[in-house]
Short mmCIF file of C-alpha atoms in Angstrom, two decimals:
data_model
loop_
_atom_site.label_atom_id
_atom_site.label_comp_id
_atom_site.label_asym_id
_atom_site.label_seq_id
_atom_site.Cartn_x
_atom_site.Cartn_y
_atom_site.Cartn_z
CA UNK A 24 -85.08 -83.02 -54.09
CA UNK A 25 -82.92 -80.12 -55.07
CA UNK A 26 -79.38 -79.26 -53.50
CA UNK A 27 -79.67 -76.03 -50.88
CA UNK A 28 -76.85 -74.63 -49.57
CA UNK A 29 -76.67 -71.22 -47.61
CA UNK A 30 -73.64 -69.20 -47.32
CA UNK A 31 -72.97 -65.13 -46.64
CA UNK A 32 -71.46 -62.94 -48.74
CA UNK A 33 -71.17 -60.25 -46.61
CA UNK A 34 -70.03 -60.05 -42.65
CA UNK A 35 -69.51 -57.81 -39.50
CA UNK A 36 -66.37 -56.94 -38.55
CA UNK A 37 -64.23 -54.46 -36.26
CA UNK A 38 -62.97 -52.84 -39.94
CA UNK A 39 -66.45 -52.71 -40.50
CA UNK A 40 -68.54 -54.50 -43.71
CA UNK A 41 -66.47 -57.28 -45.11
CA UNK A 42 -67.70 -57.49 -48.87
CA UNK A 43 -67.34 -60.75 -51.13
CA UNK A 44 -70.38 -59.59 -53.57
CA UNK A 45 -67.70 -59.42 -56.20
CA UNK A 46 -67.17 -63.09 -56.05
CA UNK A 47 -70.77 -64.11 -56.22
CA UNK A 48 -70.18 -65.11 -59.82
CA UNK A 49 -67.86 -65.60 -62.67
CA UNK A 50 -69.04 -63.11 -65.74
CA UNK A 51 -66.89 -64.63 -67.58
CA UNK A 52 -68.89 -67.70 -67.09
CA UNK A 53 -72.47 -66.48 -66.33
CA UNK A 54 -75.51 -66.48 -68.46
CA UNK A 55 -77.64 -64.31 -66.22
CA UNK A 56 -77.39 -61.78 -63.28
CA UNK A 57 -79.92 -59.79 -61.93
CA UNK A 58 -79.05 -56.84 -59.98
CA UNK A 59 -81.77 -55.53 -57.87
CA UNK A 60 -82.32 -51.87 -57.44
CA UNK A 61 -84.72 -50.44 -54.78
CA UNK A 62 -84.93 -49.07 -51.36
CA UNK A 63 -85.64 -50.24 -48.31
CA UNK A 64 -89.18 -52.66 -47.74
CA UNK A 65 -89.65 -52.30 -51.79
CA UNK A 66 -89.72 -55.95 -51.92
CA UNK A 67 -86.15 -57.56 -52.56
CA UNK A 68 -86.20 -60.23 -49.65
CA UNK A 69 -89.55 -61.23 -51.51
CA UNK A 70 -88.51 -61.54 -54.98
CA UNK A 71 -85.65 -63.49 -54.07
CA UNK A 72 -87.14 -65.84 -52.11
CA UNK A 73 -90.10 -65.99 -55.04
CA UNK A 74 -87.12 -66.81 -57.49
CA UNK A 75 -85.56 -70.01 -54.77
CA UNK A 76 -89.06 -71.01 -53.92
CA UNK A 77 -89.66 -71.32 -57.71
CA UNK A 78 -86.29 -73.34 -58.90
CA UNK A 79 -86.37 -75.34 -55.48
CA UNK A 80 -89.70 -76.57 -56.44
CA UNK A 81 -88.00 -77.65 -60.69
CA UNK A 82 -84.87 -79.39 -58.82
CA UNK A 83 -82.36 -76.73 -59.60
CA UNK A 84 -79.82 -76.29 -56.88
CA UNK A 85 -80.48 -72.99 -55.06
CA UNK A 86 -77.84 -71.30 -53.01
CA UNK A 87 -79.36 -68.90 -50.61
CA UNK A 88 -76.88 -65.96 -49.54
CA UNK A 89 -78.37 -64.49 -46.29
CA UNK A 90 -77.81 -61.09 -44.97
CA UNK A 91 -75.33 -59.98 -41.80
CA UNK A 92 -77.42 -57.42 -40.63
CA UNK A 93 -80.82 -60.12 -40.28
CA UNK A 94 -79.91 -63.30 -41.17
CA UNK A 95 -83.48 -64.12 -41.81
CA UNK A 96 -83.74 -62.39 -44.96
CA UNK A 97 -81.93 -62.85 -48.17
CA UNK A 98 -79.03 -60.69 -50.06
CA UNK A 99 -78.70 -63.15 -52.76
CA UNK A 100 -80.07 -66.31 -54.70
CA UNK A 101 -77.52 -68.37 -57.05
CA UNK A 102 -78.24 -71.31 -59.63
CA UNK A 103 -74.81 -72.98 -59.79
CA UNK A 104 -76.21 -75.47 -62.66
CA UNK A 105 -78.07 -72.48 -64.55
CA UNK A 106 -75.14 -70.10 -64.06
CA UNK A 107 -77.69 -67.51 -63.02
CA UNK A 108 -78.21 -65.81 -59.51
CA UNK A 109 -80.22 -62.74 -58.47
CA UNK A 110 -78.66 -60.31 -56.20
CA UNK A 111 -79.44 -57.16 -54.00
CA UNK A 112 -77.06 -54.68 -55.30
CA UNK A 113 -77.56 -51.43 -52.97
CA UNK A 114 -75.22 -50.50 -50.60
CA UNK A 115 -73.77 -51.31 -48.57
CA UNK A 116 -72.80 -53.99 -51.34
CA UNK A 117 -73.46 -51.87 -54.71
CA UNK A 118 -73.49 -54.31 -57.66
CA UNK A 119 -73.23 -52.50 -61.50
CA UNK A 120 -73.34 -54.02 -64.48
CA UNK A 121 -70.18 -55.08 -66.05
CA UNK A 122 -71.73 -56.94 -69.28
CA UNK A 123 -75.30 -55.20 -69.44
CA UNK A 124 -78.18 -56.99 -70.87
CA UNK A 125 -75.82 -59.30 -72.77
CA UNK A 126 -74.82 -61.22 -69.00
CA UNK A 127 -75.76 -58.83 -66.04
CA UNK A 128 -79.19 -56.44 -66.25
CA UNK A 129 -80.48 -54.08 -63.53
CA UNK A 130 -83.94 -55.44 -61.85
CA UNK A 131 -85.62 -52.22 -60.87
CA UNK A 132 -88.17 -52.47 -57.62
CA UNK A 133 -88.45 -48.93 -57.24
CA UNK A 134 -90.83 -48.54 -59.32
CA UNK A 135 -93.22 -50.60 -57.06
CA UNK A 136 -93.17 -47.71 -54.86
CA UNK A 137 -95.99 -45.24 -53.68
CA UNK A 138 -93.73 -41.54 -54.57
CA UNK A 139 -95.98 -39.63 -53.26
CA UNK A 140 -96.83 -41.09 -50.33
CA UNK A 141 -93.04 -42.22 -49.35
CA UNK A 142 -92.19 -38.18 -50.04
CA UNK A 143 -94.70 -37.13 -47.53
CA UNK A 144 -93.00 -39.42 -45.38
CA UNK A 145 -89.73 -38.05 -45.90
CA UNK A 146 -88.76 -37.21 -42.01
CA UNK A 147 -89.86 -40.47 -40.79
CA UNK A 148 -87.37 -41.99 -43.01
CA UNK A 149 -84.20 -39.70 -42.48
CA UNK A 150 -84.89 -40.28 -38.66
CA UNK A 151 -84.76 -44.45 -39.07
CA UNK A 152 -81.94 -43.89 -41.82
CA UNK A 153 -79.84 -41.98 -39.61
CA UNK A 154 -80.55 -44.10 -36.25
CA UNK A 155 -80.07 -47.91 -38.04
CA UNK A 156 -76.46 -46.33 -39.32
CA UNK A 157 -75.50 -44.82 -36.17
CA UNK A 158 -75.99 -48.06 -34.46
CA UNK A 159 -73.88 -49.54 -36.70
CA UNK A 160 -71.25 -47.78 -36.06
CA UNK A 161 -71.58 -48.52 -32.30
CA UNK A 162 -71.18 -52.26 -33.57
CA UNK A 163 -68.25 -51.90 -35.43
CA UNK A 164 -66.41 -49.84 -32.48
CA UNK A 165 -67.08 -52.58 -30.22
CA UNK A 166 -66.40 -55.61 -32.92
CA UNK A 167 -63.09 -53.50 -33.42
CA UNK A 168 -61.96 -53.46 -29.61
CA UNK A 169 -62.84 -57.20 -29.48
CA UNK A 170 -60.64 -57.67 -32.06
CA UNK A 171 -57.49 -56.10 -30.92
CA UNK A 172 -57.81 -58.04 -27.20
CA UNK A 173 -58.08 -61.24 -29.50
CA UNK A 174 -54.98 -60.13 -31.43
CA UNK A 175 -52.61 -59.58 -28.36
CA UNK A 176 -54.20 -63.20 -27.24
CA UNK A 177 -53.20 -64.88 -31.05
CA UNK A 178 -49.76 -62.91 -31.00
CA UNK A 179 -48.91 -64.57 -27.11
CA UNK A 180 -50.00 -68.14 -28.24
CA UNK A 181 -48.87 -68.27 -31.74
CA UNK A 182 -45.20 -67.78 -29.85
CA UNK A 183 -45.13 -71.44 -28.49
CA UNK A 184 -47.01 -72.93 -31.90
CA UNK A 185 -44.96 -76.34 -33.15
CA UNK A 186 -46.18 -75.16 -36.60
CA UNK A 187 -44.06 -77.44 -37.89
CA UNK A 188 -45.59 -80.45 -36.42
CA UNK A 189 -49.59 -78.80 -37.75
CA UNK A 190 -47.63 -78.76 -41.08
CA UNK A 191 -46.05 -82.81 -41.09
CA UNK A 192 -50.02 -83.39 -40.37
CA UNK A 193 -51.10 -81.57 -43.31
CA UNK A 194 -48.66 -83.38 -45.64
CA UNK A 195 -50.36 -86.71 -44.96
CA UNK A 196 -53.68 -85.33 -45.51
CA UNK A 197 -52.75 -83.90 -48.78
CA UNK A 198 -50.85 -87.59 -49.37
CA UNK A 199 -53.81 -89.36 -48.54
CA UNK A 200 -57.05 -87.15 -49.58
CA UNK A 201 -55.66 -85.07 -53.09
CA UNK A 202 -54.16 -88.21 -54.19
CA UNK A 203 -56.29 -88.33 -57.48
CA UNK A 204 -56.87 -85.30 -60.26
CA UNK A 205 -59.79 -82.61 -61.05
CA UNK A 206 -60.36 -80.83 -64.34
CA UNK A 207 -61.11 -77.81 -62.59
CA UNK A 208 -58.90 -75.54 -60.24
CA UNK A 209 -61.28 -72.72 -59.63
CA UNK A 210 -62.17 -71.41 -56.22
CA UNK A 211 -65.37 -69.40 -55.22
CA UNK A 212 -65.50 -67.09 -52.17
CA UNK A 213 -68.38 -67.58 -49.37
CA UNK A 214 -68.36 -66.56 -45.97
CA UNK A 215 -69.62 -69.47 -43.63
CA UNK A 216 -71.15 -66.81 -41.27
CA UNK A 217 -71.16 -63.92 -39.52
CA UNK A 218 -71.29 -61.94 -35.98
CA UNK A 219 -75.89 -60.66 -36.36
CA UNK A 220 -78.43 -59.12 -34.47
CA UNK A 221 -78.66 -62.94 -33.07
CA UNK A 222 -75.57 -63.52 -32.25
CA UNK A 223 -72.67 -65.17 -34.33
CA UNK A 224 -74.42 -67.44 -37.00
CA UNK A 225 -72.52 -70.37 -38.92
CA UNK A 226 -73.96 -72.50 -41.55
CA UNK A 227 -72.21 -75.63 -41.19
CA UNK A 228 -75.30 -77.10 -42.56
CA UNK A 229 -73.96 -76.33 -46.15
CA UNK A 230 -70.73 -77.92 -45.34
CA UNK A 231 -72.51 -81.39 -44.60
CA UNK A 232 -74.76 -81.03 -47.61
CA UNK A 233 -71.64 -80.56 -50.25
CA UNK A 234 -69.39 -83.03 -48.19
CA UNK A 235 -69.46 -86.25 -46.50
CA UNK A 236 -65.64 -85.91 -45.08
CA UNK A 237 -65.12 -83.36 -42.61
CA UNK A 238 -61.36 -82.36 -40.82
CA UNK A 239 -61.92 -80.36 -38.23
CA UNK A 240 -59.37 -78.22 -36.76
CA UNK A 241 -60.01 -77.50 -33.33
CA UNK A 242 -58.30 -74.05 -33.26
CA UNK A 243 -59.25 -71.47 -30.85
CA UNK A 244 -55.96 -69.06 -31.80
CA UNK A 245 -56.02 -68.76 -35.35
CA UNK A 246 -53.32 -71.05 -36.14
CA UNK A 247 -54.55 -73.00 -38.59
CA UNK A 248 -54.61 -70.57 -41.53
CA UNK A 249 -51.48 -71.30 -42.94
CA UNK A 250 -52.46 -74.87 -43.22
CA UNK A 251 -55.26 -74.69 -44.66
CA UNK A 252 -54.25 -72.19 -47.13
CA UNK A 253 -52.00 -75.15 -48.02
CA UNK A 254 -54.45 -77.64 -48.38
CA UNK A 255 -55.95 -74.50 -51.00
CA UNK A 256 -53.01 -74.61 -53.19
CA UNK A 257 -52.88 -78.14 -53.29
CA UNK A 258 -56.45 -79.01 -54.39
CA UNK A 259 -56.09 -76.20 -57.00
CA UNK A 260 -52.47 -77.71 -58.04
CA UNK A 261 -54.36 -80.55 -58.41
CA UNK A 262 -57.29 -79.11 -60.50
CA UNK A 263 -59.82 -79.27 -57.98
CA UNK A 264 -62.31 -76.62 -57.83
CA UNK A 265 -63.23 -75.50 -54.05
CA UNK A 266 -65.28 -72.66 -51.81
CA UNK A 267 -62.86 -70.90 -49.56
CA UNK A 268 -64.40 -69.53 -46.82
CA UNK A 269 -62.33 -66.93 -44.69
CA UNK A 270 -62.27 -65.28 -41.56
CA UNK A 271 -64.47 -62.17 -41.37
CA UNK A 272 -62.39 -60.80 -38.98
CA UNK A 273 -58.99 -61.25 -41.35
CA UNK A 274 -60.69 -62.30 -45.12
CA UNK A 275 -56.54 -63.24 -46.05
CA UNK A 276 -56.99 -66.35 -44.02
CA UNK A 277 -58.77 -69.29 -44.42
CA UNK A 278 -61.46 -70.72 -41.97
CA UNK A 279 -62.88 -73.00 -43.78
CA UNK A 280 -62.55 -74.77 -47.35
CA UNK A 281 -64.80 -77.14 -49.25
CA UNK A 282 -63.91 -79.40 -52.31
CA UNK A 283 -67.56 -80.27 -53.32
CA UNK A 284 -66.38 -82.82 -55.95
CA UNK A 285 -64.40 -84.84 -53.20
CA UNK A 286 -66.75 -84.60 -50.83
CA UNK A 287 -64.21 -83.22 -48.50
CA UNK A 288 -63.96 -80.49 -46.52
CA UNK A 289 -61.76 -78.78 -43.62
CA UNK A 290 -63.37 -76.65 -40.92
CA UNK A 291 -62.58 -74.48 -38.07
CA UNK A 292 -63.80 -75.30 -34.63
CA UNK A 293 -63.47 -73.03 -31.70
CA UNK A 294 -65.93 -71.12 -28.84
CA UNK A 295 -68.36 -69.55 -30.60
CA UNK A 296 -67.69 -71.38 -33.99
CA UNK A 297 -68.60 -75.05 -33.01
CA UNK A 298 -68.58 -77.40 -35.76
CA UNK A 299 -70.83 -79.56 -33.06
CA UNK A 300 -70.68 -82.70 -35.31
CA UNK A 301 -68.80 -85.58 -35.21
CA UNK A 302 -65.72 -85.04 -37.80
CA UNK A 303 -64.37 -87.49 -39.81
CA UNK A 304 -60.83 -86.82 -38.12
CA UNK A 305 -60.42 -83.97 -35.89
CA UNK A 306 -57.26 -82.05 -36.19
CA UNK A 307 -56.04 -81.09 -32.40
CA UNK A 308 -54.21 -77.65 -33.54
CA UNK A 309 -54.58 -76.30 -29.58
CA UNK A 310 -52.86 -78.56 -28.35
CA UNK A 311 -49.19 -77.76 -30.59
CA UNK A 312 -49.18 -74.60 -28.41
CA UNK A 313 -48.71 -73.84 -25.12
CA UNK A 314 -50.76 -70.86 -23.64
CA UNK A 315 -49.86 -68.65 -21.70
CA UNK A 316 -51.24 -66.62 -18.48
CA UNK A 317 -54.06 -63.98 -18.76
CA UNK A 318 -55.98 -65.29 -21.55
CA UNK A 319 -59.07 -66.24 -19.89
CA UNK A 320 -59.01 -62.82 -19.37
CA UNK A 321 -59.28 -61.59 -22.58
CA UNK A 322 -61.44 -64.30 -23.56
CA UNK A 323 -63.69 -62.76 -21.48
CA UNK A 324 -63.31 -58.82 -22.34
CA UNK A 325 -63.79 -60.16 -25.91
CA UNK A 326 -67.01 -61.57 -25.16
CA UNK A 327 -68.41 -58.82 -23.60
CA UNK A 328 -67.32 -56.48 -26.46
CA UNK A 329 -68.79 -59.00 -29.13
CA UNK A 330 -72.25 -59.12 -26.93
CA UNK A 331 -71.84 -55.00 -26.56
CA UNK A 332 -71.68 -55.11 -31.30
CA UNK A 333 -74.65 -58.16 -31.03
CA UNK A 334 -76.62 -55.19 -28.54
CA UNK A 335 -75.99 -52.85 -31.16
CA UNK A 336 -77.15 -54.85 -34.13
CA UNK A 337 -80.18 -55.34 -32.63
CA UNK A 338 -80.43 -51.73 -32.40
CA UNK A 339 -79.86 -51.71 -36.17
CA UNK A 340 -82.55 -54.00 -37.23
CA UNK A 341 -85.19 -52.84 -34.89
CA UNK A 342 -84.52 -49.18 -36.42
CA UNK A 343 -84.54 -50.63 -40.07
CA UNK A 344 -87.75 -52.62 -39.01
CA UNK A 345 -89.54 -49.52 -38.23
CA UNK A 346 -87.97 -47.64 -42.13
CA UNK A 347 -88.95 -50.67 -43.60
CA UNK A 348 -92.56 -50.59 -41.85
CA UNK A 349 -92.95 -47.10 -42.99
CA UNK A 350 -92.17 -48.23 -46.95
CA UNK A 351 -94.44 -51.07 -46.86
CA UNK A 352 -97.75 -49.84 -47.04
CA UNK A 353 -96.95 -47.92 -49.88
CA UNK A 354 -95.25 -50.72 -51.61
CA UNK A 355 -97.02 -52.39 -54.88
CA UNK A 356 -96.13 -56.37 -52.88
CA UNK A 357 -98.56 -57.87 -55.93
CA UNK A 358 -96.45 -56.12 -58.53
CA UNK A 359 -92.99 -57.32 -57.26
CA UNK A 360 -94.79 -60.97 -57.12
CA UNK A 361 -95.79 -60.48 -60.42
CA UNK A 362 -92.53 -59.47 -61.41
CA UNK A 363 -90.77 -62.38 -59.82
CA UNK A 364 -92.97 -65.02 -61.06
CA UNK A 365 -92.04 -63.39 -64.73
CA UNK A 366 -88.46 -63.73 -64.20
CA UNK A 367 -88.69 -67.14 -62.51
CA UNK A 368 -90.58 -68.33 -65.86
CA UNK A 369 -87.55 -67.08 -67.80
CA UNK A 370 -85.40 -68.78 -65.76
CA UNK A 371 -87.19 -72.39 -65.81
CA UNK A 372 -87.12 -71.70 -69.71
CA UNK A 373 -83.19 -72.27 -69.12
CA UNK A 374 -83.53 -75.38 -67.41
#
């Protein structure tokens, strides 16, 4: 049965879109990208999921990459053993070729369109266009306000933080756990989830496929980064290669890492990002501080601002639902098949 694994590359934040499409691959070290080129309903969610149906089905580990804005459809496929992936490169995560044809090749879907009949529907579209982008900028106002209540909340607790004692506790995990040599050292990029039109969505699911030994760090203040950015350094020192996975909200610190090849990995627990599984050893970082007043509080403005951006999302997607449903009859769906079952042959050729 093949390996699956599903990560984000992109996430909501209060500065807006947080983009890691850059890191979906090495060029240096890929044979072949496709960057997908088309509107919106022209197909893409299909002829990704043709191309991870397809591979899933040879073997081949598949790494789905969903989307923030509906985390039921896809903004990415990758073939870790193939050193291939497939991509939606429109905006707001525009992908270009850096190496063209000879590594990374545009995929055009547009052509699957109707012309005429999407021109004559021209006003329809602008109206959608305009009222799925408003919305999101609703979400991001609220997402932003949440996050600045959170931040006077992190700046009162991290006062009374014994970060010294989180970091004595970190030097026996790295004694005890990076103890032996990789011949690697490189680190990917994933986000582990996102804030959606359903709520805040985390795929710890990937973390138990890649890794048998969890830490958890039960850390509802954002304390934590600093040690795990440690624990980074000192499987890389060590030539391990790993997935960080950082905060949406702040993509300079670490949530999450994973060290595939050790079966070891270090999450972030706290509301609203619940490991909910029993850790190997669960790191108590809340209790080295000592909180102060008012921050139930904010805990609670924050929610209400977060639930005010998930409101708004779902204002997104219904009004993308209805630009996509005005695409779709006109869209060629047997052609993009076609086209997806051409390039999945081409890929099982590199198997």
């Amino acid at each position: 049965m093949a390996k699956i694994t599903n990560f984000f590359v992109g996430a909501n934040s209060g500065e807006g879109f947080r983009n890691l499409f850059p890191e979906i691959l090495d060029l240096e070290d890929t044979y072949d990208f496709m960057i997908l080129k088309g509107g919106p309903g022209v197909g893409k969610n299909t002829f990704m999921r043709e191309i991870g149906r397809t591979m899933e089905q040879a073997g081949t580990p598949v790494e789905y990459l969903w989307c923030s804005g509906d985390p039921d459809s896809l903004d990415g496929v990758v073939l870790p053993e193939l050193r291939c992936a497939v991509a939606d490169g429109t905006s707001p995560h525009v992908l270009e070729p850096r190496y063209p044809a000879a590594v990374d090749r545009y995929v055009d879907l547009g052509r699957f369109y109707d012309l005429a009949a999407a021109k004559a529907s021209a006003e329809e579209v602008k109206a959608h266009t305009h009222a799925y982008k408003a919305a999101y900028v609703r979400a991001y106002h609220s997402l932003k306000a949440a996050r600045q209540i959170e931040l006077d909340a992190v700046a009162s607790v991290a006062k009374r933080f014994d970060s010294a004692r989180l970091e004595r506790r970190v030097k026996g995990i790295v004694a005890r756990e990076l103890r032996a040599k990789g011949d690697g050292g490189r680190t990917i990029q994933r986000f582990l989830g996102s804030v959606t039109h359903k709520g805040p969505i985390w795929r710890y699911d990937s973390v138990d496929v890649l890794c048998s030994k969890v830490y958890e760090f039960s850390d509802s203040w954002e304390l934590a980064g600093d040690a795990l950015a440690q624990l980074h350094r000192a499987a890389s020192e060590k030539g391990w290669d790993t997935i960080v996975c950082p905060s949406p909200e702040d993509p300079g610190r670490i949530e999450h890492l994973l060290i595939p090849d050790l079966s070891l990995a270090f999450v972030t627990s706290r509301p609203g990002m619940d490991y909910g599984r029993k850790p190997y050893r669960r790191v108590r970082v809340d209790a080295m501080t000592e909180p102060e007043g008012r921050l139930r509080f904010r805990a609670r403005m924050t929610a209400v601002l977060r639930q005010e951006a998930v409101s708004a999302l779902k204002d997104a997607k219904a009004s993308h639902d209805a630009l996509e449903a005005v695409y779709n009859p006109y869209v060629d769906f047997d052609g993009v098949r076609a086209l997806a079952a051409l390039e999945a042959g081409r890929l099982l050729s590199y198997v």
